[in-house]
Amino acid sequence: MAGIDEIHAQAVRWIKEAGQRITQSFETILDIETKSSMNDLVTNMDKDVEHFFIERIAERFPDHIVLGEEGAGHDLEELKGVVWIIDPIDGTMNFVHQQRNFAISIGIVENGVGKIGLIYDVVHDELYHCIRGEGAFQNEKRIEPMKEAKLEESIVGLNAIWLTENKKIDKDVTAQLVREVRGTRSYGSAALELIYVATGRLNAYISMRLAPWDFAGGTIIIEELGGKVTDLKGNPIHYLKKSSLIATSPKLHEAIMERYLS
Ligand code: IPD
Ligand code: CA
Ligand code: CA
């Protein structure tokens, strides 16, 4: 099996190349379709980028498996071997409407354990990446370990939808959280919001419903920097299952869980 450094180097090369394909598409007219609802968008570029990775991975690492959001990869029942969990464009709505605030997200997991995380903020040419146990980087610059923040001084990433009537959480609980923290932000890309937690731009990110391709890359990077990622019951997240998610520093995790989620 290929070594971890080789897999990481190859992933870095491909994610940059995929980013170029996306920026070049800014000049073209996108083919936009809807998926589960009118607000769930997919474009020809989401599919193109997913295919791009699948083809290259199959050629270079034929024993690796791909789990991609757009479904062109493998159908998986368990996490055996090396699995690339790929969101070709996280923040498709932003990509379509704003041509910014989106990212490519990749988590590479070996036998269920996160080994390599990459999130590429294409428009800013900022690649966040790590190999488990070797520190995390923004381009070539090492990212400092995550710092703790007090609840009342923290900025929390949260989608406003969770302040409306919904089946996942009592909206009064989220409203109370919004009132008690210093501020909330909603960027429309889970991958970017996770990387903002990793780099201290946000102190926590909370979502009631995410898929493995939304959180795999970001979780691996956050954990590398000493952060904690669980579902809203405090259970470890699983790289094959959709779940709720809270990503933050360990003490703030405890504080939020105790005050709002227990
Ligand atoms: C979405 C974004 C969004 C999150 C949604 C995801 P997509 O991913 O990450 O911020 O709230 O749950 O589905 O569809 O743009 O890849
Ligand atoms: Ca996504
Ligand atoms: Ca996507």
Coordinates of C-alpha atoms and ligand atoms in Angstrom, one line a residue:
M1 CA 0.0 0.0 0.0
A2 CA 1.2 3.5 -0.8
G3 CA 2.7 5.5 2.1
I4 CA 0.8 8.2 3.9
D5 CA 3.2 11.0 2.6
E6 CA 2.7 9.9 -1.0
I7 CA -1.1 9.8 -0.6
H8 CA -1.1 13.3 1.0
A9 CA 1.2 14.8 -1.7
Q10 CA -0.9 13.4 -4.5
A11 CA -4.1 14.7 -2.8
V12 CA -2.6 18.1 -2.5
R13 CA -1.7 18.1 -6.2
W14 CA -5.2 16.9 -7.3
I15 CA -7.1 19.3 -5.0
K16 CA -5.2 22.3 -6.5
E17 CA -5.8 21.1 -10.0
A18 CA -9.6 20.6 -9.2
G19 CA -9.6 24.1 -7.8
Q20 CA -8.3 25.4 -11.1
R21 CA -11.1 23.6 -13.0
I22 CA -13.6 25.3 -10.7
T23 CA -12.2 28.8 -11.2
Q24 CA -12.1 28.3 -15.0
S25 CA -15.8 27.4 -14.9
F26 CA -16.6 30.9 -13.6
E27 CA -16.4 32.0 -17.2
T28 CA -18.9 29.3 -18.4
I29 CA -22.6 28.9 -18.0
L30 CA -23.3 26.4 -15.3
D31 CA -25.8 23.5 -15.7
I32 CA -27.8 23.7 -12.5
E33 CA -30.1 21.0 -11.2
T34 CA -32.0 20.5 -8.0
K35 CA -31.8 17.3 -5.9
S36 CA -33.9 16.6 -2.7
S37 CA -35.5 20.0 -2.8
M38 CA -35.6 23.3 -4.7
N39 CA -32.8 24.6 -2.4
D40 CA -30.5 21.5 -2.8
L41 CA -28.4 22.3 -5.8
V42 CA -26.0 20.4 -7.9
T43 CA -24.1 21.7 -11.0
N44 CA -22.0 20.1 -13.7
M45 CA -18.9 21.2 -11.8
D46 CA -19.8 19.3 -8.7
K47 CA -20.1 16.1 -10.9
D48 CA -17.0 17.0 -12.9
V49 CA -14.8 17.5 -9.9
E50 CA -16.0 14.3 -8.3
H51 CA -15.2 12.4 -11.5
F52 CA -11.8 14.0 -11.7
F53 CA -10.9 12.6 -8.3
I54 CA -12.4 9.2 -8.9
E55 CA -10.5 8.7 -12.1
R56 CA -7.2 9.8 -10.7
I57 CA -7.6 7.8 -7.5
A58 CA -8.5 4.6 -9.5
E59 CA -5.5 5.0 -11.7
R60 CA -2.9 5.9 -9.0
F61 CA -4.3 4.0 -6.0
P62 CA -6.5 1.2 -7.4
D63 CA -7.1 -0.4 -4.0
H64 CA -8.5 2.8 -2.5
I65 CA -12.3 3.4 -2.2
V66 CA -14.1 6.7 -2.9
L67 CA -17.2 7.9 -1.1
G68 CA -18.4 11.1 -2.9
E69 CA -21.4 13.3 -2.4
E70 CA -22.7 13.0 -5.9
G71 CA -22.7 9.2 -5.8
A72 CA -20.3 8.4 -8.5
G73 CA -18.0 6.6 -6.1
H74 CA -18.5 3.3 -4.4
D75 CA -21.5 2.1 -2.3
L76 CA -20.1 1.5 1.1
E77 CA -21.4 -0.6 4.0
E78 CA -18.3 -0.4 6.1
L79 CA -15.0 1.5 6.3
K80 CA -12.4 -1.1 5.4
G81 CA -9.1 -0.1 3.8
V82 CA -8.4 3.4 2.6
V83 CA -11.5 5.5 1.9
W84 CA -11.4 9.0 0.3
I85 CA -14.5 10.9 1.5
I86 CA -15.0 13.7 -1.0
D87 CA -17.3 16.7 -1.2
P88 CA -16.4 18.1 -4.6
I89 CA -18.0 21.5 -3.9
D90 CA -19.1 22.2 -0.3
G91 CA -21.3 25.3 -0.4
T92 CA -22.8 24.7 -3.9
M93 CA -25.5 27.4 -3.3
N94 CA -22.7 29.9 -2.6
F95 CA -20.8 28.7 -5.6
V96 CA -23.8 29.2 -7.8
H97 CA -25.0 32.5 -6.3
Q98 CA -21.8 34.1 -5.1
Q99 CA -18.8 32.4 -6.8
R100 CA -17.2 32.4 -3.3
N101 CA -17.6 30.9 0.1
F102 CA -17.3 27.3 -1.0
A103 CA -14.5 24.7 -0.7
I104 CA -13.4 21.2 -1.8
S105 CA -13.3 18.9 1.2
I106 CA -11.5 15.6 1.5
G107 CA -11.1 13.2 4.4
I108 CA -8.9 10.1 3.9
V109 CA -9.8 7.4 6.4
E110 CA -8.0 4.1 7.0
N111 CA -10.0 1.3 8.6
G112 CA -12.3 4.0 10.1
V113 CA -9.6 6.2 11.4
G114 CA -9.1 9.7 10.0
K115 CA -5.6 10.0 8.5
I116 CA -5.5 12.9 6.1
G117 CA -7.7 16.0 6.0
L118 CA -7.8 18.6 3.2
I119 CA -10.1 21.6 2.7
Y120 CA -9.3 23.9 -0.2
D121 CA -10.8 27.4 -0.1
V122 CA -10.4 27.8 -3.9
V123 CA -11.2 31.5 -4.3
H124 CA -8.6 32.5 -1.6
D125 CA -6.1 29.8 -2.7
E126 CA -5.9 28.6 0.9
L127 CA -5.3 24.9 1.4
Y128 CA -5.8 23.6 4.9
H129 CA -4.3 20.2 5.3
C130 CA -2.9 17.6 7.7
I131 CA -1.5 14.2 8.1
R132 CA -2.6 12.7 11.5
G133 CA 0.1 13.2 14.1
E134 CA 2.2 15.6 12.0
G135 CA 0.4 18.9 12.7
A136 CA -2.0 20.9 10.4
F137 CA -1.1 23.6 7.9
Q138 CA -2.6 26.5 6.0
N139 CA -0.7 26.3 2.8
E140 CA 2.9 25.9 4.1
K141 CA 2.3 27.7 7.5
R142 CA 1.7 25.5 10.5
I143 CA -1.6 26.2 12.3
E144 CA -1.4 26.8 16.1
P145 CA -3.2 24.3 18.3
M146 CA -6.8 25.3 19.1
K147 CA -7.3 27.7 22.0
E148 CA -10.2 27.6 24.5
A149 CA -12.8 30.5 24.7
K150 CA -15.4 31.3 27.3
L151 CA -19.0 30.7 26.2
E152 CA -19.9 34.4 26.5
E153 CA -16.8 35.4 24.4
S154 CA -17.3 32.9 21.7
I155 CA -18.5 33.2 18.1
V156 CA -20.5 30.2 17.0
G157 CA -21.3 29.0 13.4
L158 CA -25.0 28.1 13.2
N159 CA -27.5 28.1 10.4
A160 CA -30.5 30.3 11.1
I161 CA -32.8 27.4 10.0
W162 CA -32.2 25.9 13.5
L163 CA -33.9 28.9 15.1
T164 CA -37.1 28.1 13.2
E165 CA -39.5 25.3 14.1
N166 CA -37.8 22.0 13.1
K167 CA -37.7 18.3 14.0
K168 CA -34.2 18.1 15.2
I169 CA -33.9 20.6 18.1
D170 CA -36.1 22.8 20.3
K171 CA -35.8 26.3 18.7
D172 CA -35.9 27.9 22.1
V173 CA -32.7 26.1 23.0
T174 CA -30.9 27.4 20.0
A175 CA -32.4 30.9 20.6
Q176 CA -31.0 30.9 24.1
L177 CA -27.5 29.9 22.8
V178 CA -27.6 32.7 20.3
R179 CA -28.5 35.2 23.0
E180 CA -25.7 34.0 25.4
V181 CA -22.7 33.8 23.1
R182 CA -20.9 36.8 21.8
G183 CA -22.0 36.3 18.2
T184 CA -23.2 33.8 15.6
R185 CA -22.2 33.4 11.9
S186 CA -23.6 31.4 9.0
Y187 CA -21.3 30.9 6.0
G188 CA -23.2 28.2 4.1
S189 CA -20.3 25.8 3.8
A190 CA -19.8 23.3 6.6
A191 CA -16.2 22.6 5.4
L192 CA -15.3 26.3 5.7
E193 CA -17.1 26.7 9.0
L194 CA -15.1 23.7 10.3
I195 CA -11.8 25.2 9.1
Y196 CA -12.8 28.5 10.8
V197 CA -13.1 26.6 14.0
A198 CA -9.7 24.9 13.4
T199 CA -8.1 28.3 12.9
G200 CA -9.9 30.2 15.7
R201 CA -12.0 32.4 13.5
L202 CA -15.0 30.7 15.0
N203 CA -15.0 29.0 18.4
A204 CA -17.6 26.4 17.7
Y205 CA -19.7 25.1 14.8
I206 CA -23.0 23.4 15.3
S207 CA -25.3 21.6 12.8
M208 CA -28.2 19.3 13.3
R209 CA -27.7 17.5 10.0
L210 CA -24.6 16.8 8.1
A211 CA -23.2 14.0 5.9
P212 CA -19.8 12.4 6.1
W213 CA -18.5 14.4 3.0
D214 CA -19.5 17.6 4.8
F215 CA -17.5 16.9 8.0
A216 CA -14.7 14.3 7.2
G217 CA -11.9 16.6 6.1
G218 CA -12.7 19.3 8.7
T219 CA -13.0 16.8 11.6
I220 CA -9.6 15.3 10.9
I221 CA -8.0 18.7 10.9
I222 CA -9.8 19.9 14.0
E223 CA -8.8 16.7 15.9
E224 CA -5.2 17.2 14.8
L225 CA -5.3 20.6 16.4
G226 CA -6.7 19.3 19.7
G227 CA -10.4 20.1 19.1
K228 CA -13.4 17.9 19.7
V229 CA -16.0 16.8 17.2
T230 CA -19.1 14.8 18.3
D231 CA -22.7 14.5 17.5
L232 CA -25.1 16.6 19.7
K233 CA -25.5 13.7 22.2
G234 CA -21.7 13.7 22.7
N235 CA -21.1 10.5 20.7
P236 CA -18.1 10.2 18.4
I237 CA -19.2 10.9 14.8
H238 CA -19.0 8.1 12.3
Y239 CA -17.5 8.6 8.8
L240 CA -20.2 6.6 7.1
K241 CA -23.3 8.1 8.9
K242 CA -25.2 11.3 8.6
S243 CA -25.5 13.0 12.0
S244 CA -25.7 16.2 14.0
L245 CA -22.4 17.8 14.9
I246 CA -20.7 20.1 17.3
A247 CA -17.0 21.0 16.6
T248 CA -15.1 23.1 19.1
S249 CA -12.4 23.1 21.8
P250 CA -12.8 20.5 24.6
K251 CA -13.8 22.8 27.4
L252 CA -16.2 24.8 25.3
H253 CA -17.6 21.5 24.1
E254 CA -18.3 20.5 27.7
A255 CA -19.9 23.9 28.5
I256 CA -22.2 23.9 25.5
M257 CA -23.2 20.3 26.0
E258 CA -23.9 20.9 29.7
R259 CA -25.9 24.2 29.2
Y260 CA -27.9 23.5 26.1
L261 CA -27.7 19.9 25.0
S262 CA -28.0 17.6 28.0
Ligands
IPD1 C1 -24.1 21.9 2.4 C2 -23.3 23.0 3.1 C3 -24.2 23.8 4.1 C4 -24.8 22.8 5.2 C5 -25.6 21.7 4.4 C6 -24.7 21.0 3.4 P1 -23.4 21.3 -0.1 O1 -23.3 21.2 1.5 O2 -22.2 22.5 3.8 O3 -23.4 24.7 4.8 O4 -25.6 23.5 6.0 O5 -26.1 20.8 5.4 O6 -25.4 20.0 2.8 O7 -24.7 20.7 -0.5 O8 -23.2 22.7 -0.5 O9 -22.3 20.4 -0.5
CA2 CA -21.5 19.5 1.5
CA3 CA -21.4 19.3 -2.2

